[in-house]
Short mmCIF file of N, CA and C in Angstrom, two decimals:
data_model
loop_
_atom_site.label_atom_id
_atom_site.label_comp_id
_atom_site.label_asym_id
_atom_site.label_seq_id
_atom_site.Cartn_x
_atom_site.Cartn_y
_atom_site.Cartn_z
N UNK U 436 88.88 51.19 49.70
CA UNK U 436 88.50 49.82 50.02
C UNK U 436 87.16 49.52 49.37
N UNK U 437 87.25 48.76 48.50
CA UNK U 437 86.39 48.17 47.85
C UNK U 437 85.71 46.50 47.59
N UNK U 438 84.99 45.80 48.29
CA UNK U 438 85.56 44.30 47.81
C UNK U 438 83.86 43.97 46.87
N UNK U 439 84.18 42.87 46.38
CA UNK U 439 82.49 42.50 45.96
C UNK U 439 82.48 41.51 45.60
N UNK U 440 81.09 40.62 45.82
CA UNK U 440 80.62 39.24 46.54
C UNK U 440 79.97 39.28 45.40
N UNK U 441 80.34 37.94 44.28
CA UNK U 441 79.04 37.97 43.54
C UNK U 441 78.32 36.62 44.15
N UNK U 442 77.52 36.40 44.12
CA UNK U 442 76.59 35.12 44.20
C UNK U 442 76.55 34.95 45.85
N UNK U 443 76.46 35.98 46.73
CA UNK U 443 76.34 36.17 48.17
C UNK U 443 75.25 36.15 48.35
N UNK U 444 73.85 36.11 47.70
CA UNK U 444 72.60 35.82 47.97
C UNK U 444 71.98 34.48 46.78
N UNK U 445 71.82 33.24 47.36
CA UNK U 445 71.32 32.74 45.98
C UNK U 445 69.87 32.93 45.57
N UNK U 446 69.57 32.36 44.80
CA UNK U 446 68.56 32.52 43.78
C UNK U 446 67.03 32.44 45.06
N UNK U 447 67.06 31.26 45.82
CA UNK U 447 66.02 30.83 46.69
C UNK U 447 65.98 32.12 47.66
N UNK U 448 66.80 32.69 48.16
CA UNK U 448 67.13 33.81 49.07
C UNK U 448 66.50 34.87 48.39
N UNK U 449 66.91 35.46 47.19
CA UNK U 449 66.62 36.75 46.51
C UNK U 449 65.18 36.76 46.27
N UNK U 450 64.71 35.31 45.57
CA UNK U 450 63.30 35.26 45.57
C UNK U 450 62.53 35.99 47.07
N UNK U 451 62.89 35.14 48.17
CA UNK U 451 62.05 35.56 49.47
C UNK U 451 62.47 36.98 49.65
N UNK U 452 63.72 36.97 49.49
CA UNK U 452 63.97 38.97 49.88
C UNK U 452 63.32 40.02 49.26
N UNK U 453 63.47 39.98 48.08
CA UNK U 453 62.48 40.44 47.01
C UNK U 453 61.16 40.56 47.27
N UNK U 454 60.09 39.15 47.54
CA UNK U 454 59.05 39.72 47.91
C UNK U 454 58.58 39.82 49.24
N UNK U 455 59.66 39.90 50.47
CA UNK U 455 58.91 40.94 51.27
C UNK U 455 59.63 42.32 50.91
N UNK U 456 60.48 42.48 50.52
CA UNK U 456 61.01 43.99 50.23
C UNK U 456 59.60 44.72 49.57
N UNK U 457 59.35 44.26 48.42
CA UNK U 457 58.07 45.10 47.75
C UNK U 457 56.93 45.35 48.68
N UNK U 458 57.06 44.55 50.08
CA UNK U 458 55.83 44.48 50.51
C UNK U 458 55.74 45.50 51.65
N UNK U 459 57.01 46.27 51.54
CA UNK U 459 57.24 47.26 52.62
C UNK U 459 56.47 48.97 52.05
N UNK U 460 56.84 49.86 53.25
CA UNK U 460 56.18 50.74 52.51
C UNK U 460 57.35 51.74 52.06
N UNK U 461 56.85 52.41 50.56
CA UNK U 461 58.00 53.31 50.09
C UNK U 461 57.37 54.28 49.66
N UNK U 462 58.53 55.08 49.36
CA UNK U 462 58.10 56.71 49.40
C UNK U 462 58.95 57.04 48.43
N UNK U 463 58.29 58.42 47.83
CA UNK U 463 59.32 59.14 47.01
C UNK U 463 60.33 60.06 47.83
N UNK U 464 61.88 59.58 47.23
CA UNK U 464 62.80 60.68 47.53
C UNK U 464 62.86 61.68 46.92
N UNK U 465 62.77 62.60 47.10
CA UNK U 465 62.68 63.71 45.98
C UNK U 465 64.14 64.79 46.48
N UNK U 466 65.15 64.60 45.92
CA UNK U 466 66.47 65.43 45.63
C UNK U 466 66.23 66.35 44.74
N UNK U 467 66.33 67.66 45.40
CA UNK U 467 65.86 69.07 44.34
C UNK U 467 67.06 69.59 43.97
N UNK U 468 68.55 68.55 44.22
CA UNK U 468 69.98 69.02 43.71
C UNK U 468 69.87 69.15 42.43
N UNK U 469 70.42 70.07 41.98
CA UNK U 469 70.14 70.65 40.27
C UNK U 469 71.36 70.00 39.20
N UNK U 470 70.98 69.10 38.60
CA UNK U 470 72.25 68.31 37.75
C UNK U 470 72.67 69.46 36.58
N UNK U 471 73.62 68.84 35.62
CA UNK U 471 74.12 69.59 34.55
C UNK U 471 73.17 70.44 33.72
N UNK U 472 71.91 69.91 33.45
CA UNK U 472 71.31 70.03 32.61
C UNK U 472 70.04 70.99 32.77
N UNK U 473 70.06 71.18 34.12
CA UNK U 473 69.50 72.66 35.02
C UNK U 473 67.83 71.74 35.18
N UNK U 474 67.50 70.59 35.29
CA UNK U 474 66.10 70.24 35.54
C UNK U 474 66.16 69.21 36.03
N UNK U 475 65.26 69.07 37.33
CA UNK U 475 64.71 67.88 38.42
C UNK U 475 64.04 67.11 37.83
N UNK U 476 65.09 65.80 38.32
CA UNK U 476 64.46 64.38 37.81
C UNK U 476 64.92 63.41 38.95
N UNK U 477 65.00 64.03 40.30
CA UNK U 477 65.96 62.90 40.80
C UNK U 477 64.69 62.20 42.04
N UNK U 478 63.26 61.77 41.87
CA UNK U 478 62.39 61.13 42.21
C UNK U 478 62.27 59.86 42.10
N UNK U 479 63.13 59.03 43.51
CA UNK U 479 63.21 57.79 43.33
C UNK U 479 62.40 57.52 44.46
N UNK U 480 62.08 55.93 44.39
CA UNK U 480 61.39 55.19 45.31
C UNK U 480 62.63 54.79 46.24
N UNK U 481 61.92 54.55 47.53
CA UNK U 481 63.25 54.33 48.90
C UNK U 481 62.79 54.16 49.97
N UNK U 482 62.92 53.47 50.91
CA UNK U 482 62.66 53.19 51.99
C UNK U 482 63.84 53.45 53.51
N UNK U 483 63.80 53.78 54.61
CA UNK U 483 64.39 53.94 55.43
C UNK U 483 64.41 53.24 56.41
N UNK U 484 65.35 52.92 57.25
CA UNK U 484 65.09 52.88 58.77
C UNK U 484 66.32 52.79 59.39
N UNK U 485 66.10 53.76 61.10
CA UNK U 485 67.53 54.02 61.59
C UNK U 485 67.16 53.40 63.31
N UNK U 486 65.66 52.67 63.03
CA UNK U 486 65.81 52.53 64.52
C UNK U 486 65.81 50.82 64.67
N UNK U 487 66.94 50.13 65.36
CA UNK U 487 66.95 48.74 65.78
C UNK U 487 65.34 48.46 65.82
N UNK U 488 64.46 48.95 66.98
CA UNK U 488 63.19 48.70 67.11
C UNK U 488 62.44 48.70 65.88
N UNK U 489 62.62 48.91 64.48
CA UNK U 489 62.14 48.74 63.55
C UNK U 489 62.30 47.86 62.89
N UNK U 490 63.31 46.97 62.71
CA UNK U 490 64.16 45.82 61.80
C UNK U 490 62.78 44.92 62.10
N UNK U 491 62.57 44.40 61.22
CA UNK U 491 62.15 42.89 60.90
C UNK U 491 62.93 41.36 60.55
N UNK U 492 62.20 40.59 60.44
CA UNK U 492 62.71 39.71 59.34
C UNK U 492 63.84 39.76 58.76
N UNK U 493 63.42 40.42 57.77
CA UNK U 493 64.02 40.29 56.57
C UNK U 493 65.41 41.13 56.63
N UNK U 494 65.24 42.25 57.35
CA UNK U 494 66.53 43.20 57.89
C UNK U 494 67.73 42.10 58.71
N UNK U 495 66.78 41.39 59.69
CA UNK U 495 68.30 40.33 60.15
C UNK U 495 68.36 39.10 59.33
N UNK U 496 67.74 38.74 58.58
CA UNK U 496 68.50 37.74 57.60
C UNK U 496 69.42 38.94 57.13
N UNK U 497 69.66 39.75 56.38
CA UNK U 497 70.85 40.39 56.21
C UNK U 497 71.87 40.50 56.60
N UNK U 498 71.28 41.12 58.34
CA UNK U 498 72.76 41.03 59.17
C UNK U 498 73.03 39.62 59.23
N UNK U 499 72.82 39.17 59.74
CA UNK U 499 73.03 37.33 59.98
C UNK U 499 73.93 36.74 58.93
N UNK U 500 73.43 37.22 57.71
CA UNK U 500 74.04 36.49 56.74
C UNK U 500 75.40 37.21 56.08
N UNK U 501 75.26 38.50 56.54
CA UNK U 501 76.93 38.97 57.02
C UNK U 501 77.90 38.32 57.96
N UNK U 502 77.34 38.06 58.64
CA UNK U 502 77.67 37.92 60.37
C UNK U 502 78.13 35.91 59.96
N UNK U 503 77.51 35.40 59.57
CA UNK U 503 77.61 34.03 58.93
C UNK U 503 78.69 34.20 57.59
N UNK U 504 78.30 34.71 57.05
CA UNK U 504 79.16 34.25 55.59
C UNK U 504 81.17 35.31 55.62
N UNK U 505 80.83 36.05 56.03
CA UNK U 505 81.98 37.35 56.32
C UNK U 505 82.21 37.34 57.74
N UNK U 506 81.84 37.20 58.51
CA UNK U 506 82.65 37.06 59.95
C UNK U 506 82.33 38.92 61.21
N UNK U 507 81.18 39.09 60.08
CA UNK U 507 81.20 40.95 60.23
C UNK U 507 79.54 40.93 61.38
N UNK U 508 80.54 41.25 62.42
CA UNK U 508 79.18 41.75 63.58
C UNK U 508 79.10 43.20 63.63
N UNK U 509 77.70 43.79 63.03
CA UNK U 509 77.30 44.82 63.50
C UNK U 509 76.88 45.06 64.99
N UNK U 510 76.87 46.62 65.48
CA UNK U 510 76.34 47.26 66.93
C UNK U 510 75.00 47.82 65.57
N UNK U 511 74.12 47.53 66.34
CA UNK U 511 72.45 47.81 65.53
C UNK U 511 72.22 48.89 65.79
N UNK U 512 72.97 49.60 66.99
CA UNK U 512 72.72 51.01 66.98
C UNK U 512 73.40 52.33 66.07
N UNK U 513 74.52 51.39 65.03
CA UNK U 513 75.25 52.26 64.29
C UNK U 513 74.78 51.82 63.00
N UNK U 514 73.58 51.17 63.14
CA UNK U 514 73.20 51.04 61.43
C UNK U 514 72.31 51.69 60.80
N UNK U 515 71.86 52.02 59.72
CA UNK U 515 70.98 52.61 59.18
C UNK U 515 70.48 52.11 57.56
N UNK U 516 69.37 51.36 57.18
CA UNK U 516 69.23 50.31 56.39
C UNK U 516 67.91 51.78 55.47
N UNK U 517 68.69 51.46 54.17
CA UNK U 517 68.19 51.92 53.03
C UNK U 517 67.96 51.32 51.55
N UNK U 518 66.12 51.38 50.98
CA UNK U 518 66.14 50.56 50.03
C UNK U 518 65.99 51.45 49.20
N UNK U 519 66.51 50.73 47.86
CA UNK U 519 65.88 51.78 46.09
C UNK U 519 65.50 51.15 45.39
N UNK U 520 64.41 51.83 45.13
CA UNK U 520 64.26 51.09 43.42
C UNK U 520 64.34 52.39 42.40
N UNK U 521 65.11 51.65 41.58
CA UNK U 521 65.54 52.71 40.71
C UNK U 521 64.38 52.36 39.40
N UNK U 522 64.39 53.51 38.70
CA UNK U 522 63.64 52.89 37.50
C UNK U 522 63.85 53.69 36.23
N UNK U 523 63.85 53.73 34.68
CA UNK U 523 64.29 54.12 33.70
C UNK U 523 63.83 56.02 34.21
N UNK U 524 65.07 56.37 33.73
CA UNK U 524 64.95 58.21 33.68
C UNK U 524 65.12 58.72 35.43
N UNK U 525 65.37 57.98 35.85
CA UNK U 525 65.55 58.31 37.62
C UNK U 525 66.92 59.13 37.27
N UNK U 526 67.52 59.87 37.91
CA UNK U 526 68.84 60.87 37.99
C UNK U 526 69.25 60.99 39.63
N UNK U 527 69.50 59.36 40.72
CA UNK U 527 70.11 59.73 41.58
C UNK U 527 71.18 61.01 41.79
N UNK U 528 71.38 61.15 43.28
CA UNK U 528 72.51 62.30 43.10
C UNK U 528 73.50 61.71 44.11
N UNK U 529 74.91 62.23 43.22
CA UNK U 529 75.78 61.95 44.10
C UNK U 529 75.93 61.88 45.74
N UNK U 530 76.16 61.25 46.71
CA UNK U 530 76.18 61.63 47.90
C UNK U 530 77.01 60.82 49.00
N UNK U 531 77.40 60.52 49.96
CA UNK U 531 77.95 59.71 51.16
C UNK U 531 77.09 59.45 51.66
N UNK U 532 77.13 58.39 52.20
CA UNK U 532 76.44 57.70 53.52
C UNK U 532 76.78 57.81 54.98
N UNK U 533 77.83 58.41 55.01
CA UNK U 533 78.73 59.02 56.32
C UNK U 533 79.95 59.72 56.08
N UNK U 534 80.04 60.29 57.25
CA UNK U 534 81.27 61.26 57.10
C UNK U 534 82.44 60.57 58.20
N UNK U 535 81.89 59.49 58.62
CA UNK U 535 83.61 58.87 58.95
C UNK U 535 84.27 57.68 58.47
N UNK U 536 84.03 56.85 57.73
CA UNK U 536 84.51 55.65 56.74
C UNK U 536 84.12 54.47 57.54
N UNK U 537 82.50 54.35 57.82
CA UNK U 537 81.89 53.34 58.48
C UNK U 537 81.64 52.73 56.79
N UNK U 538 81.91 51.57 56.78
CA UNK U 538 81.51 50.50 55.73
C UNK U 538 79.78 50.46 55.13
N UNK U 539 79.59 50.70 54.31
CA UNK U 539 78.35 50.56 53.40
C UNK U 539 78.23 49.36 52.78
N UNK U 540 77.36 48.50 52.96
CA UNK U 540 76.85 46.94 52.41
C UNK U 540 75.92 47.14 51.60
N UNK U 541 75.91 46.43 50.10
CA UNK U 541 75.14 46.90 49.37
C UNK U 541 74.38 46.15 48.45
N UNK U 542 73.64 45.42 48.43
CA UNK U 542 72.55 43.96 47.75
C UNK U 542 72.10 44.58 46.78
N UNK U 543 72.08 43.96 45.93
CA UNK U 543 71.64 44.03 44.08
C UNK U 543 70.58 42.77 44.68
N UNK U 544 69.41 43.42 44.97
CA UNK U 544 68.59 42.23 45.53
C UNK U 544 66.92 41.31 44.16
N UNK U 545 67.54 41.84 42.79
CA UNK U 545 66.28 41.38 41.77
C UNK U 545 66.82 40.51 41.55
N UNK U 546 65.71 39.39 41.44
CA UNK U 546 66.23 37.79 41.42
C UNK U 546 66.63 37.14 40.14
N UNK U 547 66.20 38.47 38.82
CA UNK U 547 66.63 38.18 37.66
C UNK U 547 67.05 40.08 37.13
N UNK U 548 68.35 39.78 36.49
CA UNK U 548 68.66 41.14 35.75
C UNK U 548 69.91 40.90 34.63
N UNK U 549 69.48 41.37 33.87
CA UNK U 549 70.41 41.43 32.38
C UNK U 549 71.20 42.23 32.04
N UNK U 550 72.41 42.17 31.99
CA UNK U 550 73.42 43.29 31.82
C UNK U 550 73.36 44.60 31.07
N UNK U 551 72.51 44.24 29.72
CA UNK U 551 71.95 45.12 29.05
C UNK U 551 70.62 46.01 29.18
N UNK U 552 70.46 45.51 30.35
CA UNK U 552 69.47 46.66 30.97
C UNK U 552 70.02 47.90 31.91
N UNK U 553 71.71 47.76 31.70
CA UNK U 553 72.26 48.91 32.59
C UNK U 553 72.27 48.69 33.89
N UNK U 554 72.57 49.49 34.66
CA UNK U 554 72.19 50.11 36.02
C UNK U 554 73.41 49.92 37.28
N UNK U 555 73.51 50.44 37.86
CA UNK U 555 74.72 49.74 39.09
C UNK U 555 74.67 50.80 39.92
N UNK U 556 76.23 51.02 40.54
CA UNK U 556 76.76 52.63 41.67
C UNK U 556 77.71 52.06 40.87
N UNK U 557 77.50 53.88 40.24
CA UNK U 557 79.33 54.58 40.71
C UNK U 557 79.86 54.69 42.02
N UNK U 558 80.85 54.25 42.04
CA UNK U 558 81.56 54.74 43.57
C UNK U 558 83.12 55.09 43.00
N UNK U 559 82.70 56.88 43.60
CA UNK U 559 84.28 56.92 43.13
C UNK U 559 84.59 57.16 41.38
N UNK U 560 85.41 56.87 40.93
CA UNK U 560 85.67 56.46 39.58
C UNK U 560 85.44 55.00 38.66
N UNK U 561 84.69 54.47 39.75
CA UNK U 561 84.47 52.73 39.50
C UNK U 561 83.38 52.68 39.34
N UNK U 562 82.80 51.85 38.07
CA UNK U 562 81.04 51.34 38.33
C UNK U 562 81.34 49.76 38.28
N UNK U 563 80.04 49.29 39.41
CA UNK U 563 79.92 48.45 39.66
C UNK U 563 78.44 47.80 38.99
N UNK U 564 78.16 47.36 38.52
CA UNK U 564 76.86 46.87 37.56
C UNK U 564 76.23 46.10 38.54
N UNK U 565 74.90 46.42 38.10
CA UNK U 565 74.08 45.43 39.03
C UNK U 565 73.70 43.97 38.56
N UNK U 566 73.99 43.12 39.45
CA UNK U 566 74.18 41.30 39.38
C UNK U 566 73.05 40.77 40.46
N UNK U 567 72.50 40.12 40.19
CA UNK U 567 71.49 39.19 40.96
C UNK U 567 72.28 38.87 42.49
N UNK U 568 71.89 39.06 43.69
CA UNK U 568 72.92 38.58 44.48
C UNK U 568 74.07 39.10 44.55
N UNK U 569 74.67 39.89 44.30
CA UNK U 569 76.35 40.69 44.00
C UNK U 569 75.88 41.96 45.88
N UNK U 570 76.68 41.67 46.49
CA UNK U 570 77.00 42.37 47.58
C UNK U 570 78.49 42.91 47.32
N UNK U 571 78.26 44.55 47.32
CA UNK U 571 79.45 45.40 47.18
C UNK U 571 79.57 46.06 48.38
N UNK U 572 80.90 46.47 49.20
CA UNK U 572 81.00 46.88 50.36
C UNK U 572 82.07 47.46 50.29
N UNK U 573 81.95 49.25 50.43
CA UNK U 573 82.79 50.49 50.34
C UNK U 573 82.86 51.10 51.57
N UNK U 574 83.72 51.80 51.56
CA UNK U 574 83.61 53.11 52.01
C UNK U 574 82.60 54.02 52.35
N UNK U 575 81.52 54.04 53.22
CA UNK U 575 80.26 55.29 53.10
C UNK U 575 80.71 56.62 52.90
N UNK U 576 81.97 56.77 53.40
CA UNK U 576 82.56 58.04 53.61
C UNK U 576 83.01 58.76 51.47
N UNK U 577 83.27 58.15 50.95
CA UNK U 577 83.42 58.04 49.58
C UNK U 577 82.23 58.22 48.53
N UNK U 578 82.06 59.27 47.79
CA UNK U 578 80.91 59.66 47.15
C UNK U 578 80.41 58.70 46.40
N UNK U 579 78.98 58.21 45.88
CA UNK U 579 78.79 57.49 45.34
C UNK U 579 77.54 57.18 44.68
N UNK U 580 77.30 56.86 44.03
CA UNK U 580 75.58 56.99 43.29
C UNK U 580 75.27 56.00 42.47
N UNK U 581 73.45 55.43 42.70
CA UNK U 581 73.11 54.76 41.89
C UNK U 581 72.51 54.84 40.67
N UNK U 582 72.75 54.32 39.65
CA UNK U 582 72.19 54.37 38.32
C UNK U 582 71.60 53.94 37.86
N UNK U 583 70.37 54.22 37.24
CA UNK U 583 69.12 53.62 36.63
C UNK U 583 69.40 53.26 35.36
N UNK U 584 68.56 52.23 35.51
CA UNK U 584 68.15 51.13 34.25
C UNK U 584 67.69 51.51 32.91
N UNK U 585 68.56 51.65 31.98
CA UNK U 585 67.98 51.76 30.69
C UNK U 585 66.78 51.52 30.25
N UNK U 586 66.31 52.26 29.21
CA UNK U 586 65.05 51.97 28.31
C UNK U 586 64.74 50.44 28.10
N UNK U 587 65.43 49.95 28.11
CA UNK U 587 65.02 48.42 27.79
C UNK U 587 64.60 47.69 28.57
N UNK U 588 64.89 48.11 30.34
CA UNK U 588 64.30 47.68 31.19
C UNK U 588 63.02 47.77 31.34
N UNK U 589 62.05 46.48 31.28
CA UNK U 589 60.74 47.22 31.48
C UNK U 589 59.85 46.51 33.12
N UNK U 590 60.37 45.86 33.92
CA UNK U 590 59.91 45.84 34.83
C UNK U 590 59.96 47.06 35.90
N UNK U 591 59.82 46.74 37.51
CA UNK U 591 59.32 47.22 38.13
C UNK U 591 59.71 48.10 38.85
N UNK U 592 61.59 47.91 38.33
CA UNK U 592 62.81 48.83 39.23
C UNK U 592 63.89 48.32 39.76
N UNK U 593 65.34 48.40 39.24
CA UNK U 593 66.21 48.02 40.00
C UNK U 593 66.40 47.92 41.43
N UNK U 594 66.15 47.16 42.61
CA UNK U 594 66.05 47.12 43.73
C UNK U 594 67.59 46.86 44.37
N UNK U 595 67.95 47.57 44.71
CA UNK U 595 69.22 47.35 46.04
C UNK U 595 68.68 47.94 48.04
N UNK U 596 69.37 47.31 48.51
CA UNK U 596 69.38 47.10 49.86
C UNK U 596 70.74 47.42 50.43
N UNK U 597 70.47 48.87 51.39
CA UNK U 597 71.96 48.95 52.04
C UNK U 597 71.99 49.10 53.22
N UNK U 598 72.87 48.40 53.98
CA UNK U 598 73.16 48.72 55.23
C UNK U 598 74.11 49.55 55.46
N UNK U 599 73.85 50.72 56.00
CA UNK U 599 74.74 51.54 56.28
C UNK U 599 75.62 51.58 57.28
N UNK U 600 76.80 51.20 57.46
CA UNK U 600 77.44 51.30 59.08
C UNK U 600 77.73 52.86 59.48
N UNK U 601 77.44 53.43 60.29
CA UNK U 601 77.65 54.73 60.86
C UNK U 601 79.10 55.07 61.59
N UNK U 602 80.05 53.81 61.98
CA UNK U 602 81.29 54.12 62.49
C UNK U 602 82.07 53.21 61.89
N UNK U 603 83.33 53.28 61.70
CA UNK U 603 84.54 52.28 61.41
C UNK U 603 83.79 51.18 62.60
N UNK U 604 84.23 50.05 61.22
CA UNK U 604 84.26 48.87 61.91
C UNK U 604 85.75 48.27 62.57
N UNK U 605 85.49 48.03 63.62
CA UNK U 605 87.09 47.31 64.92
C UNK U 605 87.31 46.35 63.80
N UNK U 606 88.71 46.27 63.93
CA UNK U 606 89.08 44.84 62.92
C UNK U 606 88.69 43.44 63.92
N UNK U 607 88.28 42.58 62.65
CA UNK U 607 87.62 41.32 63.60
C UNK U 607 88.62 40.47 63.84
#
């Protein structure tokens, strides 16, 4: 199960999401999983949070605008909201977001991006490219990884936003 939303955030939206997203605090992930090529590169920027009491703002315009546009009510206690910025030479690593097929929501949240700057998730055998506004929503249970932005990119980092659902969602 795969579906994807392009133009699910517009332009006025991504602007405001965007800059409080940067304005949060982030950290390096550092994945010491050893790729093909036998050397660590997988130091991305990312942000977390698994506790309701933490959400802000900007976290329930998200849900909300699920919950409004898709008909999809989260339990806040089965979510877990993760940001990236990816940036040229990053080497995410493959991984799941859960191990029981709770739905993963996934915002391509830069308010401008060019196809030829690369970048998206694999999920699976499928890449999905990253689009201004484009909300993709899989499977967590299904391996999947994000990909950094070519050399040509020269801003600040591909930014996506995910909400993680932690259980199957009840049909609505």
């Amino acid at each position: 199960m795969m579906k994807i939303y392009d133009n699910f955030l517009n332009q006025d939206e991504l602007i405001k999401v965007s800059n409080a997203l940067v304005k949060r605090s982030w950290w390096f992930i550092d994945d010491y999983t050893e790729n093909k090529q036998n050397f660590h590169n997988n130091r991305t920027l990312g942000a977390t949070k698994n506790n309701p009491n933490d959400f802000d703002s900007c976290d329930y315009f998200f849900i909300n605008k699920l919950s409004s546009k898709l008909n999809i009510k989260l339990d806040l206690i089965h979510i877990r909201i993760l940001m990236n910025c990816f940036k040229y030479g990053d080497t995410p690593t493959p991984h799941t977001d859960n191990r029981v097929g709770g739905p993963t929501f996934l915002f391509f949240t830069n308010p401008t991006w060019k196809w030829w700057w690369g970048s998206g998730v694999q999920i699976g055998n499928k890449f999905v490219r990253a689009k201004p506004g484009r909300l993709v929503i899989f499977d967590g249970s299904k391996v999947h990884n994000g990909k950094s932005p070519n050399f040509l990119y020269k801003g600040p980092g591909r930014f996506s936003y995910a909400i993680q659902y932690q259980t199957p969602l009840n049909d609505q």
